[in-house]
Structure formats: structure tokens, C-alpha cells
PDB file of C-alpha atoms in Angstrom:
ATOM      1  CA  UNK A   1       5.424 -13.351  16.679  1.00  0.00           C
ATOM      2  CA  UNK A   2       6.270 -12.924  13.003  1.00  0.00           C
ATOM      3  CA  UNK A   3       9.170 -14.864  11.319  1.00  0.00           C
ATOM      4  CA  UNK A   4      10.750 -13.207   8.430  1.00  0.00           C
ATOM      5  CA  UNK A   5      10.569 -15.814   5.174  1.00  0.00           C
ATOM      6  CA  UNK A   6      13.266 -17.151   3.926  1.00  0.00           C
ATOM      7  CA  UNK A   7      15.293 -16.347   0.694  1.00  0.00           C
ATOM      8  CA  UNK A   8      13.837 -12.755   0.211  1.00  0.00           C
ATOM      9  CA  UNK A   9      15.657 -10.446  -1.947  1.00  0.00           C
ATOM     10  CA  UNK A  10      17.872  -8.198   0.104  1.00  0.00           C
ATOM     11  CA  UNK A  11      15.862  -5.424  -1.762  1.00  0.00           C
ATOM     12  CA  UNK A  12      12.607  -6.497   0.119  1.00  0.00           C
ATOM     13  CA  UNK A  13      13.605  -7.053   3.645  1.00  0.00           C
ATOM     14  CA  UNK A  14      13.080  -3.552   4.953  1.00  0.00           C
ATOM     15  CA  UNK A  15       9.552  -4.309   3.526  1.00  0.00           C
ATOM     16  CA  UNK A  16       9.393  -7.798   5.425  1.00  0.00           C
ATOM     17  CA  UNK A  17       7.258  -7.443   7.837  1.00  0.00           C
ATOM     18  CA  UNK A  18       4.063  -6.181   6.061  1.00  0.00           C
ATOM     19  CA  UNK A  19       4.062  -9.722   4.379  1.00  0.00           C
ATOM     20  CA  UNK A  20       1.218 -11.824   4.847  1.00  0.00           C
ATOM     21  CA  UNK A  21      -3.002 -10.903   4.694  1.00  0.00           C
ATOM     22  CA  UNK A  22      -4.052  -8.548   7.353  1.00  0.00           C
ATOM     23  CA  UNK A  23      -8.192  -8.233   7.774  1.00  0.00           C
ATOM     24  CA  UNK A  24     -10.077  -5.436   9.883  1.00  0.00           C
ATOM     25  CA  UNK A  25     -12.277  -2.874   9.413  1.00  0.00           C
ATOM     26  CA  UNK A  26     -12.081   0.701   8.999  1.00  0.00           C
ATOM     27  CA  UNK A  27     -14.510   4.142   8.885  1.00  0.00           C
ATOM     28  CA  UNK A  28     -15.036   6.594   5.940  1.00  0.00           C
ATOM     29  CA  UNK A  29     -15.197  10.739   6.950  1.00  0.00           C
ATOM     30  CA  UNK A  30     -15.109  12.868   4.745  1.00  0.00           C
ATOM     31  CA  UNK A  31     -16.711  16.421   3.796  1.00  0.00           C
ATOM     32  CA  UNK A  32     -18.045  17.315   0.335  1.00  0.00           C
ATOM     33  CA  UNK A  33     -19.571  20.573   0.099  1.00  0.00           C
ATOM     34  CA  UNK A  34     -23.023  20.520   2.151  1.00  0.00           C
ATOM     35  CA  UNK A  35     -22.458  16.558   2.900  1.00  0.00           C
ATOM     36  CA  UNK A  36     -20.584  14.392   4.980  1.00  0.00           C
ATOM     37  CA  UNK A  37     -20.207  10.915   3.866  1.00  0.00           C
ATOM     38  CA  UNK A  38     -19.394   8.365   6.767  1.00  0.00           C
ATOM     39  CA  UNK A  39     -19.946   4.275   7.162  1.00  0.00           C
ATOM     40  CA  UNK A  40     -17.724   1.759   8.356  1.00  0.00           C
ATOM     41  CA  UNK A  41     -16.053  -0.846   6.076  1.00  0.00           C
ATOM     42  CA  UNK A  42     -13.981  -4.538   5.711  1.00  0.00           C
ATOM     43  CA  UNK A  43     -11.307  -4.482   4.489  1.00  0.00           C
ATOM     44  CA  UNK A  44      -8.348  -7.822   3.313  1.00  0.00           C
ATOM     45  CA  UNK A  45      -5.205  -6.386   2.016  1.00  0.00           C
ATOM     46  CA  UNK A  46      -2.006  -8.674   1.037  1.00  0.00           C
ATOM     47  CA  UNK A  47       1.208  -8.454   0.867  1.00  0.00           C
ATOM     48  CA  UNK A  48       3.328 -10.959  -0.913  1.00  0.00           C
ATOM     49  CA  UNK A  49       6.862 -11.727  -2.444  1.00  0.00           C
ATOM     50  CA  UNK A  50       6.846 -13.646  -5.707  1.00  0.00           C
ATOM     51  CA  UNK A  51      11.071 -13.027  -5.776  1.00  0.00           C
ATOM     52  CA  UNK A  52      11.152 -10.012  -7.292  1.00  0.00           C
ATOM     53  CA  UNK A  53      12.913  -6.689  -5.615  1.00  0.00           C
ATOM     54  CA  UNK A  54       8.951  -5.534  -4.105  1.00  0.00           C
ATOM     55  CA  UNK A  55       6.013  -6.663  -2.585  1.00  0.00           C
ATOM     56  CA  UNK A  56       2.599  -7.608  -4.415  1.00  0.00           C
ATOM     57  CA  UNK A  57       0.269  -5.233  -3.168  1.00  0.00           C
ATOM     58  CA  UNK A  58      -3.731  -6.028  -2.981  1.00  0.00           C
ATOM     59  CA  UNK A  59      -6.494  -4.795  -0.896  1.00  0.00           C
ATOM     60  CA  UNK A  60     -10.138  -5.192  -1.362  1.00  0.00           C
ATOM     61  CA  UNK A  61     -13.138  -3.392   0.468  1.00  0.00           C
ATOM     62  CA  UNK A  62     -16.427  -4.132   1.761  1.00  0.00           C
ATOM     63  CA  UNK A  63     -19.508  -2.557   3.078  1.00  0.00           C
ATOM     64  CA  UNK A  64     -19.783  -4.022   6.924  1.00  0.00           C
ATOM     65  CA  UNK A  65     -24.083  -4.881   5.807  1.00  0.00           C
ATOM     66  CA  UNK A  66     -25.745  -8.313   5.838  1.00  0.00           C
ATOM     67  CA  UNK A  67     -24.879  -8.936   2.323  1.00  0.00           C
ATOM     68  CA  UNK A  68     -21.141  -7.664   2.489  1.00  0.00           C
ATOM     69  CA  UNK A  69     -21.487  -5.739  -0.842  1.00  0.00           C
ATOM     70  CA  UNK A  70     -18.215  -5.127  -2.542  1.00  0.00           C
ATOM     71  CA  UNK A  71     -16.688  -1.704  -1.929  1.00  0.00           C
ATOM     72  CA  UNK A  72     -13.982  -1.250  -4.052  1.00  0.00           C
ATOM     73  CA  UNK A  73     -10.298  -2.929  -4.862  1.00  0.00           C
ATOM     74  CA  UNK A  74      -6.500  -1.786  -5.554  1.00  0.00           C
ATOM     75  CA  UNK A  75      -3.530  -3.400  -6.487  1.00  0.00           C
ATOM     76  CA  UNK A  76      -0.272  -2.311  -7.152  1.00  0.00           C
ATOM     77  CA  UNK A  77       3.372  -2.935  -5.874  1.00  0.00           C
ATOM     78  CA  UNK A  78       5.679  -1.830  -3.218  1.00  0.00           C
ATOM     79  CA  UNK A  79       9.555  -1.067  -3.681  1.00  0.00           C
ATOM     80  CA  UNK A  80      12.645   0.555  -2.122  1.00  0.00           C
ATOM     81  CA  UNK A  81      13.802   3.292  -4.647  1.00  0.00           C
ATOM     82  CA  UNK A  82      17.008   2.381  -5.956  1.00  0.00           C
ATOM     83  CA  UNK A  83      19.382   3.411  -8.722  1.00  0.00           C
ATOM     84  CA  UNK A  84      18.880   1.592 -11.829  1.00  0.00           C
ATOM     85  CA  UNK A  85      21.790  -0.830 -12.304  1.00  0.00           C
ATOM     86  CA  UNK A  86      22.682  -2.867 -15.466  1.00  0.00           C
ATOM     87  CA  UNK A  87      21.754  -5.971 -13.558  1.00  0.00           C
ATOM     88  CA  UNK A  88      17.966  -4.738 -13.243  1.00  0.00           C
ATOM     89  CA  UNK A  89      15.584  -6.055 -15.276  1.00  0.00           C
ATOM     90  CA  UNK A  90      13.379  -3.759 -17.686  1.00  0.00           C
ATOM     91  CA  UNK A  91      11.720  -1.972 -18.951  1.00  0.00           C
ATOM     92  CA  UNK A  92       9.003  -4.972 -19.402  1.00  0.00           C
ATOM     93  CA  UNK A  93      10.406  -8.173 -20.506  1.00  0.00           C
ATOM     94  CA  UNK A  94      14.069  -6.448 -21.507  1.00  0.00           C
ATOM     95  CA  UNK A  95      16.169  -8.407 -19.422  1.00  0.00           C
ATOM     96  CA  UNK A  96      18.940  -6.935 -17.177  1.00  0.00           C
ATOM     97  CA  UNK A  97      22.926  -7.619 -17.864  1.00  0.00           C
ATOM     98  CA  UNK A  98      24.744 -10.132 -15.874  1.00  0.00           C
ATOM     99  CA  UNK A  99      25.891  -8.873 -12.591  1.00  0.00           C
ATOM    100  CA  UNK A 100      25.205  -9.784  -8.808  1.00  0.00           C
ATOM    101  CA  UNK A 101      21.886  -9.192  -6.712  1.00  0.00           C
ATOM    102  CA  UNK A 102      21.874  -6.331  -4.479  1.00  0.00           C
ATOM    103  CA  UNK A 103      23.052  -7.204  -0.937  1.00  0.00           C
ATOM    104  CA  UNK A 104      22.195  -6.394   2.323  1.00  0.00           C
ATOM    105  CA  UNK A 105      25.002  -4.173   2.740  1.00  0.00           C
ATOM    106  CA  UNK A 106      23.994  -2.560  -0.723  1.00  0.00           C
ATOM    107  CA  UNK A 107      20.608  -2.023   0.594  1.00  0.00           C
ATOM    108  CA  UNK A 108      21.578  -0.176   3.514  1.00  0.00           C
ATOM    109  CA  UNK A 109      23.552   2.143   1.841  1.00  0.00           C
ATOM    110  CA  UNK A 110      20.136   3.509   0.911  1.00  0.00           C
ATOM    111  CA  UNK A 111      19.225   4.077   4.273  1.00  0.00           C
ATOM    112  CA  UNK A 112      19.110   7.482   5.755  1.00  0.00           C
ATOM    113  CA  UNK A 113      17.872   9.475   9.185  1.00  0.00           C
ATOM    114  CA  UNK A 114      14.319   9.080   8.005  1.00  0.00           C
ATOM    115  CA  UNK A 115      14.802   5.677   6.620  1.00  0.00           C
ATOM    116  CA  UNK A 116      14.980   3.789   3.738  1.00  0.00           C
ATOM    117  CA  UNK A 117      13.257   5.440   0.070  1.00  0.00           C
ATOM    118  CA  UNK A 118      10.066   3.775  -0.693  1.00  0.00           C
ATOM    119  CA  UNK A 119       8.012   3.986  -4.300  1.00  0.00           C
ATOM    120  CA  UNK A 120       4.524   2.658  -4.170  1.00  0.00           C
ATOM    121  CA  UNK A 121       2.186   2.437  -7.169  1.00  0.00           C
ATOM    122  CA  UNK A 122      -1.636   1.726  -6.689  1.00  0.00           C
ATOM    123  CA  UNK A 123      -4.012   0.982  -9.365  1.00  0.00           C
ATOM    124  CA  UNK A 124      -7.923   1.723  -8.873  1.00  0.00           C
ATOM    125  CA  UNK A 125     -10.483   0.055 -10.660  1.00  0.00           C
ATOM    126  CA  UNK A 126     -11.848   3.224 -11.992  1.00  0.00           C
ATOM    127  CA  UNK A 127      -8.786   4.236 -13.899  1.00  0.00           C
ATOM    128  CA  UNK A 128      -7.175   6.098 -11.579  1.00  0.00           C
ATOM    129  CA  UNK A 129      -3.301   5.949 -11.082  1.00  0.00           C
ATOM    130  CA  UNK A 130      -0.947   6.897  -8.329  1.00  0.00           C
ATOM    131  CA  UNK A 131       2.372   7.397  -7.446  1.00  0.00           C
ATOM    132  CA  UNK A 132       3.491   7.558  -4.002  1.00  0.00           C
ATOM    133  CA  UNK A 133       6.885   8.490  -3.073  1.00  0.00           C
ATOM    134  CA  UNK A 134       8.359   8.566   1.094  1.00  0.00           C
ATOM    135  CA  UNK A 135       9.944   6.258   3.757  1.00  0.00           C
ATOM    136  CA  UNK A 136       9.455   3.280   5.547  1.00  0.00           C
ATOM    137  CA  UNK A 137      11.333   3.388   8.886  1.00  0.00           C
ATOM    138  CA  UNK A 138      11.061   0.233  10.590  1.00  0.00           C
ATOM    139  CA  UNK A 139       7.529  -0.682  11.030  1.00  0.00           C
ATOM    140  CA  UNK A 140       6.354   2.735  10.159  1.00  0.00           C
ATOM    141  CA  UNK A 141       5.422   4.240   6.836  1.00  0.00           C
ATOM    142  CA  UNK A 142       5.072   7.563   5.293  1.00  0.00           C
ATOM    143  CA  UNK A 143       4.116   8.190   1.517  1.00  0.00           C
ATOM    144  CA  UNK A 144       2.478  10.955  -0.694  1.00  0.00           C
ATOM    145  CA  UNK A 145       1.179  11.335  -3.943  1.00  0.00           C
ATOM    146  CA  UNK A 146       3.774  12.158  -7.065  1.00  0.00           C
ATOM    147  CA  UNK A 147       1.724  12.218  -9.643  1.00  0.00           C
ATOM    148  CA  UNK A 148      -1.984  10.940 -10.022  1.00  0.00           C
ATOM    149  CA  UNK A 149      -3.509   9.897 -13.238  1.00  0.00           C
ATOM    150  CA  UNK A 150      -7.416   9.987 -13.968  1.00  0.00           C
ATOM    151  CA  UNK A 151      -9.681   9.266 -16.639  1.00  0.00           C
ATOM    152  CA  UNK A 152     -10.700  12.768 -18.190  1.00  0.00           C
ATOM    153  CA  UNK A 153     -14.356  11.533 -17.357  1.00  0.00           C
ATOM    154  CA  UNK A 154     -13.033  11.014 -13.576  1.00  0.00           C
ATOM    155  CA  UNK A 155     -14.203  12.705 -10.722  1.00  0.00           C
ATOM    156  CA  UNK A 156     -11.283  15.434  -9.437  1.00  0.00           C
ATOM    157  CA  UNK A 157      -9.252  13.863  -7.179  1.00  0.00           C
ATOM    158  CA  UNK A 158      -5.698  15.279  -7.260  1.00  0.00           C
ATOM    159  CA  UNK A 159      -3.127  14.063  -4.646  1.00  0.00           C
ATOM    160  CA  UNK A 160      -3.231  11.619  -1.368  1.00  0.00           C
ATOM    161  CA  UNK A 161      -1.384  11.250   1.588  1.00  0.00           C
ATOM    162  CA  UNK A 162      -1.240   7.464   3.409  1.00  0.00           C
ATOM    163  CA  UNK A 163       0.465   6.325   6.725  1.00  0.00           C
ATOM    164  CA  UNK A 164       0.656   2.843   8.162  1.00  0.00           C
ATOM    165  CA  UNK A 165       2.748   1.495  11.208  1.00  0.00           C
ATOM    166  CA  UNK A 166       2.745  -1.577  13.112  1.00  0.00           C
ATOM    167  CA  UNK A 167       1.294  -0.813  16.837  1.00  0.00           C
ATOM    168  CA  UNK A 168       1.135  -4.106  19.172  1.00  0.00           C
ATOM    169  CA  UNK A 169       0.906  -6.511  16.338  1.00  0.00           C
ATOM    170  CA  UNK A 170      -1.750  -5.050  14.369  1.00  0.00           C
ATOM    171  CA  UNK A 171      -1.926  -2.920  11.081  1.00  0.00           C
ATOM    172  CA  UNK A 172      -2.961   0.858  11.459  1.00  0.00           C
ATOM    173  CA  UNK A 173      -3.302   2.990   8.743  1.00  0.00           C
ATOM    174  CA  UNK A 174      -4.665   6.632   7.696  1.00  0.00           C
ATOM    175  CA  UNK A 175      -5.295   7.937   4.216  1.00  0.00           C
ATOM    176  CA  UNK A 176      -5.918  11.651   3.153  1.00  0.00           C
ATOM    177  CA  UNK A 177      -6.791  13.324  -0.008  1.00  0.00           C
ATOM    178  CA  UNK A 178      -6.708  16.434  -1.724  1.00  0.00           C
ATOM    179  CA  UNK A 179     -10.158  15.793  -4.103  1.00  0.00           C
ATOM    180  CA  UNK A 180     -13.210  17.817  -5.624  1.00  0.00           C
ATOM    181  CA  UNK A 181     -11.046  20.612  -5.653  1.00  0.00           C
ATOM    182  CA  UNK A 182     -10.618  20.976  -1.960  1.00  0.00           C
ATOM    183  CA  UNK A 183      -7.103  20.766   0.054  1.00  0.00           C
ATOM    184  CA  UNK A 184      -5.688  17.552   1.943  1.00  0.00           C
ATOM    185  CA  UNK A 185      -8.212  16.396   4.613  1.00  0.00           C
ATOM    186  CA  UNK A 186      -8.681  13.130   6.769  1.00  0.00           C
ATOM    187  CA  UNK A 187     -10.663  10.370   4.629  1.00  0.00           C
ATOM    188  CA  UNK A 188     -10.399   6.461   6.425  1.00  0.00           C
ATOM    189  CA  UNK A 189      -8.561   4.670   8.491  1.00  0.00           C
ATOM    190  CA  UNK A 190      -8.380   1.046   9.819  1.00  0.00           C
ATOM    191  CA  UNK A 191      -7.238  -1.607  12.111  1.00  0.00           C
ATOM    192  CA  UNK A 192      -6.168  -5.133  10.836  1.00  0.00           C
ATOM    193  CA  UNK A 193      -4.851  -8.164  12.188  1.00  0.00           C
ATOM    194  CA  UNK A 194      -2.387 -10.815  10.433  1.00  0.00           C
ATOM    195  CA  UNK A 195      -4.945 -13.274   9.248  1.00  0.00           C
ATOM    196  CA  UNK A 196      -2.005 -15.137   7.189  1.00  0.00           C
ATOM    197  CA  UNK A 197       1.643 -15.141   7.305  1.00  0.00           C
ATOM    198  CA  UNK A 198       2.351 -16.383   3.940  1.00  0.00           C
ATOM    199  CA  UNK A 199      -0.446 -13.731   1.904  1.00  0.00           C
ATOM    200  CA  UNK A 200      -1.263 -17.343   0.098  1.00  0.00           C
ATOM    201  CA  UNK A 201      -4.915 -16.991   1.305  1.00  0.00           C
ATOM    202  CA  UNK A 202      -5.494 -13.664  -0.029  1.00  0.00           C
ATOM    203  CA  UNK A 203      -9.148 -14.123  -2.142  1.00  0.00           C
ATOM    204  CA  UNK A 204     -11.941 -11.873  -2.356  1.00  0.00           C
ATOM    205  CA  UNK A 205     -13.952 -11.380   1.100  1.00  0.00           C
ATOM    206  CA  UNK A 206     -16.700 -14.596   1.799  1.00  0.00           C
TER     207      UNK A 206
END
């Protein structure tokens, strides 16, 4: 059983439940041209609060071989999409005017049939950018690509599509892609479990 922590903003609770570090493992398949490119990963993401209005999002890969040699890595951050209010801080260190934190009645104002709005940016180590904009409905998430930005040396990779949900206490995701100039198609997916509740054990892989 998960217990929801403490003091949150009201602006993360929808979000509440993903906190913590989840570890699993997960499978690559994907077509390019002639090839088809599939192996089986770890994977450690983490999801913490640092009492901001989002989560802290990090997730780090590695091949499943004797020497479990380092995959790849993302960070980024995960946020209800909100109208700006005076009280909000930003942009960067600009500070916001005095006025009240958002409450939880405030925050459910945003809710509708689908859920509530969710904005989540990921970073990639190779330069690559992306915007994702959907819902998160209870434990169950939906997002897609709004914009992507590459390196102009980058290999083509244009838009994504990711899903996660919460199915007997573990972590399932999916993520799609639209790259090297062909349409949407499955890529990987994984299982993980709630190593951590707190996300205050969330280093690199041993």
C-alpha cells in the first residue's frame, strides 16, 4: 500500500502516486528499413517532489548483460497545465507576486471527463527535446509529443507517443515514435515495481 506524503502542493497531488523509484525491465521492437532491432533492458526511473507545483522526473537505462552497460538517461519534469497566475514564479529566477497557493479545490477546477491536463518535458542526453502534452486520469496516463527539438546533426526522430498506468501495484508503460521518417509505431515497454517510496534512493544502476 502506498501513502501519499505529506505537505505536497495541491498542484502535485493528482501526480502523487507515481512518487517514489520504480525498477524493472523492459524490451526494445522496433523496425528500421531491412532491420529489426530488439533486446531487453533495466530500467530505474524516479519520481520526486522537491515543493515545487511538479514532479522531478529521472529514468536511466541499462543493457540486461553481465556488465550492465549503460543504455541511455532522461530527465525532465512533470506538471498539471495551469493558467499562469501572478503568484507563479518565472520565468527563471523572476519571482511571482504575493498571492495564495493553489488549492485543492482550485486544482480540480482543472479537471475534466478525461482528467486532469498534464505537460511533461523530457530531456535526452543527445540533445534531443520534447514536449508532451495529455491527461493523467487517476493512475492512468496519456501524453504525445508537441513539439520535439533535435540537434541538426540528429538522427530524424519527429514525434512520440507514451502511456503509463498503475495495474496491481506495478508500473506499466508503452512508448511509440514517429522516427527515420516513418509513421508512429510500437518501440518499448516495461514493468516496474516501487523499489522506494520516498525517490531518495534514486542513483545510477549498481
Amino acid at each position: 500500500m502506498f501513502d501519499i506524503p505529506e505537505g505536497l502542493p495541491a498542484e502535485v497531488n493528482p501526480l502523487s502516486w507515481l512518487i517514489g523509484v520504480w525498477e524493472g525491465t523492459g524490451v526494445v521492437s522496433y523496425g528500421v528499413d531491412e532491420d529489426h532491432v530488439e533486446y531487453e533492458f533495466g530500467q530505474r526511473v524516479s519520481f520526486t517532489n522537491e515543493g515545487l507545483a511538479d514532479l522531478h522526473y529521472n529514468s536511466y537505462y541499462w543493457l540486461l548483460d553481465d556488465e550492465r552497460t549503460p543504455l541511455t538517461t532522461e530527465t525532465g519534469y512533470w506538471r498539471l497545465a495551469a493558467p499562469e497566475r501572478p503568484a507563479d514564479h518565472g520565468p527563471a529566477l523572476l519571482p511571482g507576486a504575493d498571492g495564495a497557493a493553489r488549492t485543492i479545490d482550485d486544482v480540480d477546477e482543472l479537471r475534466s471527463e478525461t482528467g486532469f491536463p498534464l505537460e511533461v518535458s523530457v530531456l535526452h542526453p543527445d540533445g534531443i527535446s520534447e514536449l508532451y502534452v495529455g491527461t493523467i486520469n487517476g493512475p492512468r496516463v496519456q501524453i504525445g509529443t508537441d513539439a520535439v527539438l533535435r540537434p541538426a546533426e540528429s538522427r530524424l526522430y519527429t514525434a512520440a507517443e507514451r502511456m503509463y498506468g498503475l495495474v496491481d501495484g506495478q508500473l506499466m508503460w508503452a512508448w511509440d515514435i514517429a522516427a527515420f521518417g516513418r509513421p508512429m509505431a510500437s518501440m518499448a515497454s516495461g514493468v516496474l515495481a516501487r523499489r522506494s517510496a520516498s525517490g531518495a534512493d534514486a542513483g545510477a544502476a549498481e
